[in-house]
Amino acid sequence: MENQEKHNIEWKAVWKDEYLVGICAFANAQGGKFFIGIDDNGEIIGVENSKKLLESLPSKIRDSMGIVVNVNLHKKDSLEYIEIDVPSYSIAISCKGNYYYRSGSTSQS
């Protein structure tokens, strides 16, 4: 795993629906990747509900933003983690009616 978060990489220990804003911001900027099951130090801690997330995240993202992203399962040793690969879109993408953009390491509306 890379050793630091960047403007286009986010590590999250667990999935929260509030992260949809960050995905929208990535789509409106240069794209990026969310990793679920990795802590703030870049350590893989694993995700408990990987199968459920693999099924629900693509639909949740499509339903809230109308975009398609790649959701991939990775495994290191016995720990599973999820990568959400968000491409950059040439048209403005909204999340539930609001527009967000990635500026530095924050999502701005």
Backbone as CSV, one residue per row, in Angstrom:
resi,resn,N_x,N_y,N_z,CA_x,CA_y,CA_z,C_x,C_y,C_z
1,MET,0.849,-1.179,0.000,0.000,0.000,0.000,0.889,1.235,0.000
2,GLU,0.441,2.268,-0.669,1.204,3.516,-0.659,1.274,4.036,0.772
3,ASN,2.278,4.832,1.068,2.499,5.216,2.451,1.817,6.518,2.867
4,GLN,1.040,7.129,1.997,0.316,8.323,2.434,-0.899,8.578,1.555
5,GLU,-1.903,9.212,2.181,-3.050,9.653,1.410,-2.612,10.824,0.553
6,LYS,-3.264,10.995,-0.567,-2.956,12.094,-1.469,-4.255,12.762,-1.873
7,HIS,-4.154,13.756,-2.748,-5.361,14.450,-3.174,-6.308,13.527,-3.922
8,ASN,-5.818,12.411,-4.440,-6.695,11.498,-5.180,-6.753,10.105,-4.565
9,ILE,-6.358,9.976,-3.295,-6.437,8.695,-2.588,-6.977,8.947,-1.185
10,GLU,-7.997,8.185,-0.817,-8.577,8.269,0.524,-8.577,6.885,1.143
11,TRP,-8.167,6.781,2.401,-8.243,5.536,3.154,-9.344,5.668,4.187
12,LYS,-10.191,4.672,4.265,-11.277,4.667,5.237,-11.330,3.298,5.910
13,ALA,-11.458,3.299,7.227,-11.510,2.050,7.975,-12.802,1.284,7.669
14,VAL,-13.909,2.008,7.604,-15.219,1.403,7.323,-15.970,2.293,6.344
15,TRP,-16.961,1.726,5.673,-17.778,2.508,4.738,-18.827,3.297,5.503
16,LYS,-19.000,4.562,5.123,-20.099,5.407,5.591,-20.681,6.090,4.366
17,ASP,-21.995,6.218,4.319,-22.643,6.827,3.153,-22.201,8.269,2.925
18,GLU,-21.700,8.929,3.951,-21.218,10.307,3.767,-20.032,10.361,2.799
19,TYR,-19.371,9.237,2.547,-18.244,9.202,1.608,-18.690,9.352,0.161
20,LEU,-19.992,9.271,-0.096,-20.505,9.510,-1.446,-20.120,10.911,-1.930
21,VAL,-20.052,11.868,-1.005,-19.645,13.235,-1.350,-18.226,13.224,-1.910
22,GLY,-17.334,12.482,-1.279,-15.953,12.390,-1.744,-15.844,11.738,-3.105
23,ILE,-16.666,10.727,-3.342,-16.665,10.058,-4.645,-17.129,11.032,-5.718
24,CYS,-18.168,11.807,-5.418,-18.659,12.828,-6.347,-17.563,13.860,-6.627
25,ALA,-16.867,14.286,-5.591,-15.802,15.276,-5.756,-14.671,14.728,-6.631
26,PHE,-14.314,13.462,-6.450,-13.306,12.839,-7.317,-13.769,12.840,-8.768
27,ALA,-15.037,12.500,-8.991,-15.580,12.426,-10.351,-15.537,13.792,-11.040
28,ASN,-15.678,14.858,-10.266,-15.664,16.213,-10.824,-14.256,16.801,-10.922
29,ALA,-13.278,16.112,-10.395,-11.889,16.581,-10.462,-11.091,15.619,-11.350
30,GLN,-9.965,15.147,-10.859,-9.095,14.279,-11.670,-9.363,12.793,-11.456
31,GLY,-10.443,12.460,-10.744,-10.678,11.062,-10.413,-9.898,10.714,-9.162
32,GLY,-10.057,9.488,-8.701,-9.331,9.080,-7.511,-9.766,7.714,-7.036
33,LYS,-9.218,7.310,-5.892,-9.521,5.998,-5.335,-9.833,6.108,-3.854
34,PHE,-10.902,5.432,-3.473,-11.248,5.249,-2.070,-10.897,3.817,-1.721
35,PHE,-10.243,3.621,-0.600,-9.963,2.281,-0.102,-10.701,2.106,1.214
36,ILE,-11.511,1.072,1.306,-12.268,0.767,2.515,-11.609,-0.443,3.172
37,GLY,-11.280,-0.304,4.457,-10.583,-1.372,5.176,-9.120,-1.038,5.395
38,ILE,-8.769,0.253,5.223,-7.407,0.732,5.460,-7.500,1.938,6.395
39,ASP,-6.709,1.918,7.466,-6.797,3.006,8.438,-6.022,4.240,7.981
40,ASP,-6.067,5.300,8.781,-5.446,6.579,8.416,-3.929,6.498,8.267
41,ASN,-3.327,5.452,8.806,-1.878,5.270,8.681,-1.498,4.426,7.474
42,GLY,-2.500,4.009,6.692,-2.228,3.191,5.516,-2.100,1.713,5.819
43,GLU,-2.455,1.321,7.045,-2.394,-0.089,7.427,-3.684,-0.787,7.009
44,ILE,-3.542,-1.923,6.370,-4.720,-2.701,5.985,-5.270,-3.365,7.243
45,ILE,-6.500,-2.999,7.584,-7.144,-3.568,8.769,-8.273,-4.520,8.378
46,GLY,-8.617,-4.523,7.107,-9.648,-5.422,6.617,-11.039,-4.839,6.772
47,VAL,-11.941,-5.398,6.006,-13.340,-4.978,6.064,-14.168,-6.235,6.295
48,GLU,-15.093,-6.140,7.233,-15.873,-7.308,7.643,-16.903,-7.732,6.597
49,ASN,-17.567,-6.769,6.004,-18.728,-7.053,5.148,-18.395,-6.858,3.671
50,SER,-17.274,-7.398,3.223,-16.809,-7.136,1.858,-17.810,-7.601,0.799
51,LYS,-18.410,-8.759,0.977,-19.348,-9.264,-0.031,-20.556,-8.338,-0.151
52,LYS,-21.086,-7.899,0.977,-22.234,-6.993,0.962,-21.865,-5.665,0.295
53,LEU,-20.692,-5.124,0.630,-20.265,-3.859,0.032,-20.038,-3.991,-1.470
54,LEU,-19.466,-5.113,-1.900,-19.248,-5.318,-3.336,-20.562,-5.296,-4.103
55,GLU,-21.628,-5.765,-3.460,-22.946,-5.785,-4.097,-23.655,-4.440,-3.994
56,SER,-23.524,-3.750,-2.851,-24.326,-2.549,-2.619,-23.684,-1.253,-3.122
57,LEU,-22.356,-1.146,-3.070,-21.719,0.124,-3.420,-21.945,0.562,-4.870
58,PRO,-21.789,-0.322,-5.862,-22.025,0.141,-7.238,-23.435,0.713,-7.431
59,SER,-24.440,0.067,-6.846,-25.818,0.547,-6.967,-26.023,1.851,-6.206
60,LYS,-25.457,1.929,-5.021,-25.594,3.136,-4.203,-24.989,4.338,-4.921
61,ILE,-23.824,4.159,-5.524,-23.149,5.242,-6.243,-23.933,5.619,-7.497
62,ARG,-24.387,4.619,-8.235,-25.171,4.879,-9.446,-26.471,5.603,-9.096
63,ASP,-27.148,5.161,-8.055,-28.437,5.758,-7.691,-28.296,7.186,-7.182
64,SER,-27.196,7.516,-6.510,-27.056,8.867,-5.949,-26.404,9.845,-6.918
65,MET,-25.628,9.321,-7.913,-24.893,10.221,-8.816,-25.100,9.936,-10.297
66,GLY,-25.608,8.769,-10.627,-25.793,8.421,-12.031,-24.504,8.063,-12.738
67,ILE,-23.477,7.653,-11.986,-22.203,7.276,-12.600,-21.866,5.822,-12.267
68,VAL,-20.963,5.269,-13.046,-20.494,3.906,-12.817,-19.023,3.967,-12.437
69,VAL,-18.670,3.302,-11.358,-17.285,3.225,-10.905,-16.904,1.753,-10.763
70,ASN,-15.621,1.484,-10.751,-15.143,0.124,-10.506,-15.008,-0.086,-9.007
71,VAL,-15.588,-1.177,-8.521,-15.459,-1.553,-7.118,-14.771,-2.913,-7.099
72,ASN,-13.568,-2.950,-6.525,-12.744,-4.149,-6.573,-12.402,-4.643,-5.179
73,LEU,-12.374,-5.963,-5.034,-11.971,-6.583,-3.780,-10.509,-6.972,-3.883
74,HIS,-9.740,-6.604,-2.862,-8.330,-6.981,-2.786,-8.115,-7.757,-1.496
75,LYS,-7.085,-8.573,-1.480,-6.774,-9.357,-0.300,-5.271,-9.322,-0.070
76,LYS,-4.893,-9.052,1.165,-3.486,-9.139,1.552,-3.429,-9.974,2.818
77,ASP,-2.645,-11.025,2.744,-2.621,-12.020,3.815,-4.057,-12.514,3.987
78,SER,-4.643,-12.393,5.151,-6.023,-12.868,5.327,-7.018,-11.711,5.386
79,LEU,-6.559,-10.498,5.088,-7.417,-9.317,5.199,-7.925,-8.868,3.836
80,GLU,-9.237,-8.638,3.754,-9.846,-8.129,2.524,-10.096,-6.635,2.669
81,TYR,-9.897,-5.919,1.570,-10.228,-4.499,1.535,-10.766,-4.166,0.154
82,ILE,-11.467,-3.053,0.073,-12.171,-2.688,-1.154,-11.584,-1.412,-1.729
83,GLU,-11.429,-1.423,-3.051,-10.974,-0.250,-3.792,-12.138,0.256,-4.634
84,ILE,-12.451,1.538,-4.502,-13.441,2.185,-5.353,-12.670,3.112,-6.279
85,ASP,-12.629,2.760,-7.546,-11.851,3.503,-8.540,-12.796,4.444,-9.285
86,VAL,-12.640,5.744,-9.043,-13.543,6.758,-9.589,-12.865,7.466,-10.756
87,PRO,-13.416,7.357,-11.959,-12.827,8.077,-13.086,-13.205,9.562,-13.040
88,SER,-12.476,10.365,-13.768,-12.806,11.775,-13.925,-13.875,11.895,-15.018
89,TYR,-14.891,12.697,-14.770,-15.950,12.899,-15.754,-15.834,14.284,-16.375
90,SER,-16.144,14.384,-17.648,-16.041,15.669,-18.347,-17.297,16.520,-18.178
91,ILE,-18.351,15.944,-17.607,-19.563,16.712,-17.307,-19.711,16.796,-15.786
92,ALA,-20.401,17.815,-15.311,-20.576,17.980,-13.866,-21.445,16.868,-13.300
93,ILE,-20.993,16.284,-12.215,-21.703,15.202,-11.539,-22.240,15.747,-10.218
94,SER,-23.500,15.450,-9.928,-24.059,15.862,-8.642,-24.323,14.633,-7.786
95,CYS,-24.273,14.846,-6.489,-24.612,13.800,-5.525,-25.857,14.265,-4.792
96,LYS,-26.969,13.626,-5.095,-28.245,13.971,-4.479,-28.559,15.452,-4.636
97,GLY,-28.254,15.992,-5.825,-28.608,17.370,-6.142,-27.544,18.408,-5.825
98,ASN,-26.460,18.017,-5.167,-25.379,18.954,-4.836,-24.127,18.592,-5.618
99,TYR,-23.363,19.608,-5.973,-22.135,19.410,-6.736,-20.928,19.600,-5.811
100,TYR,-19.955,18.712,-5.958,-18.748,18.763,-5.136,-17.532,18.647,-6.043
101,TYR,-16.428,19.228,-5.583,-15.184,19.202,-6.346,-14.037,18.953,-5.379
102,ARG,-13.081,18.175,-5.796,-11.918,17.876,-4.968,-10.895,19.000,-5.121
103,SER,-10.570,19.631,-4.000,-9.571,20.698,-3.988,-8.560,20.367,-2.906
104,GLY,-7.322,20.086,-3.305,-6.337,19.615,-2.345,-6.778,18.276,-1.804
105,SER,-6.888,18.165,-0.494,-7.333,16.901,0.100,-8.725,17.030,0.714
106,THR,-9.504,18.016,0.252,-10.856,18.191,0.775,-11.877,18.235,-0.356
107,SER,-13.108,17.946,-0.014,-14.217,18.014,-0.962,-14.979,19.303,-0.715
108,GLN,-15.088,20.140,-1.720,-15.758,21.437,-1.613,-17.086,21.388,-2.355
109,SER,-18.093,22.088,-1.842,-19.371,22.153,-2.557,-19.525,23.498,-3.222
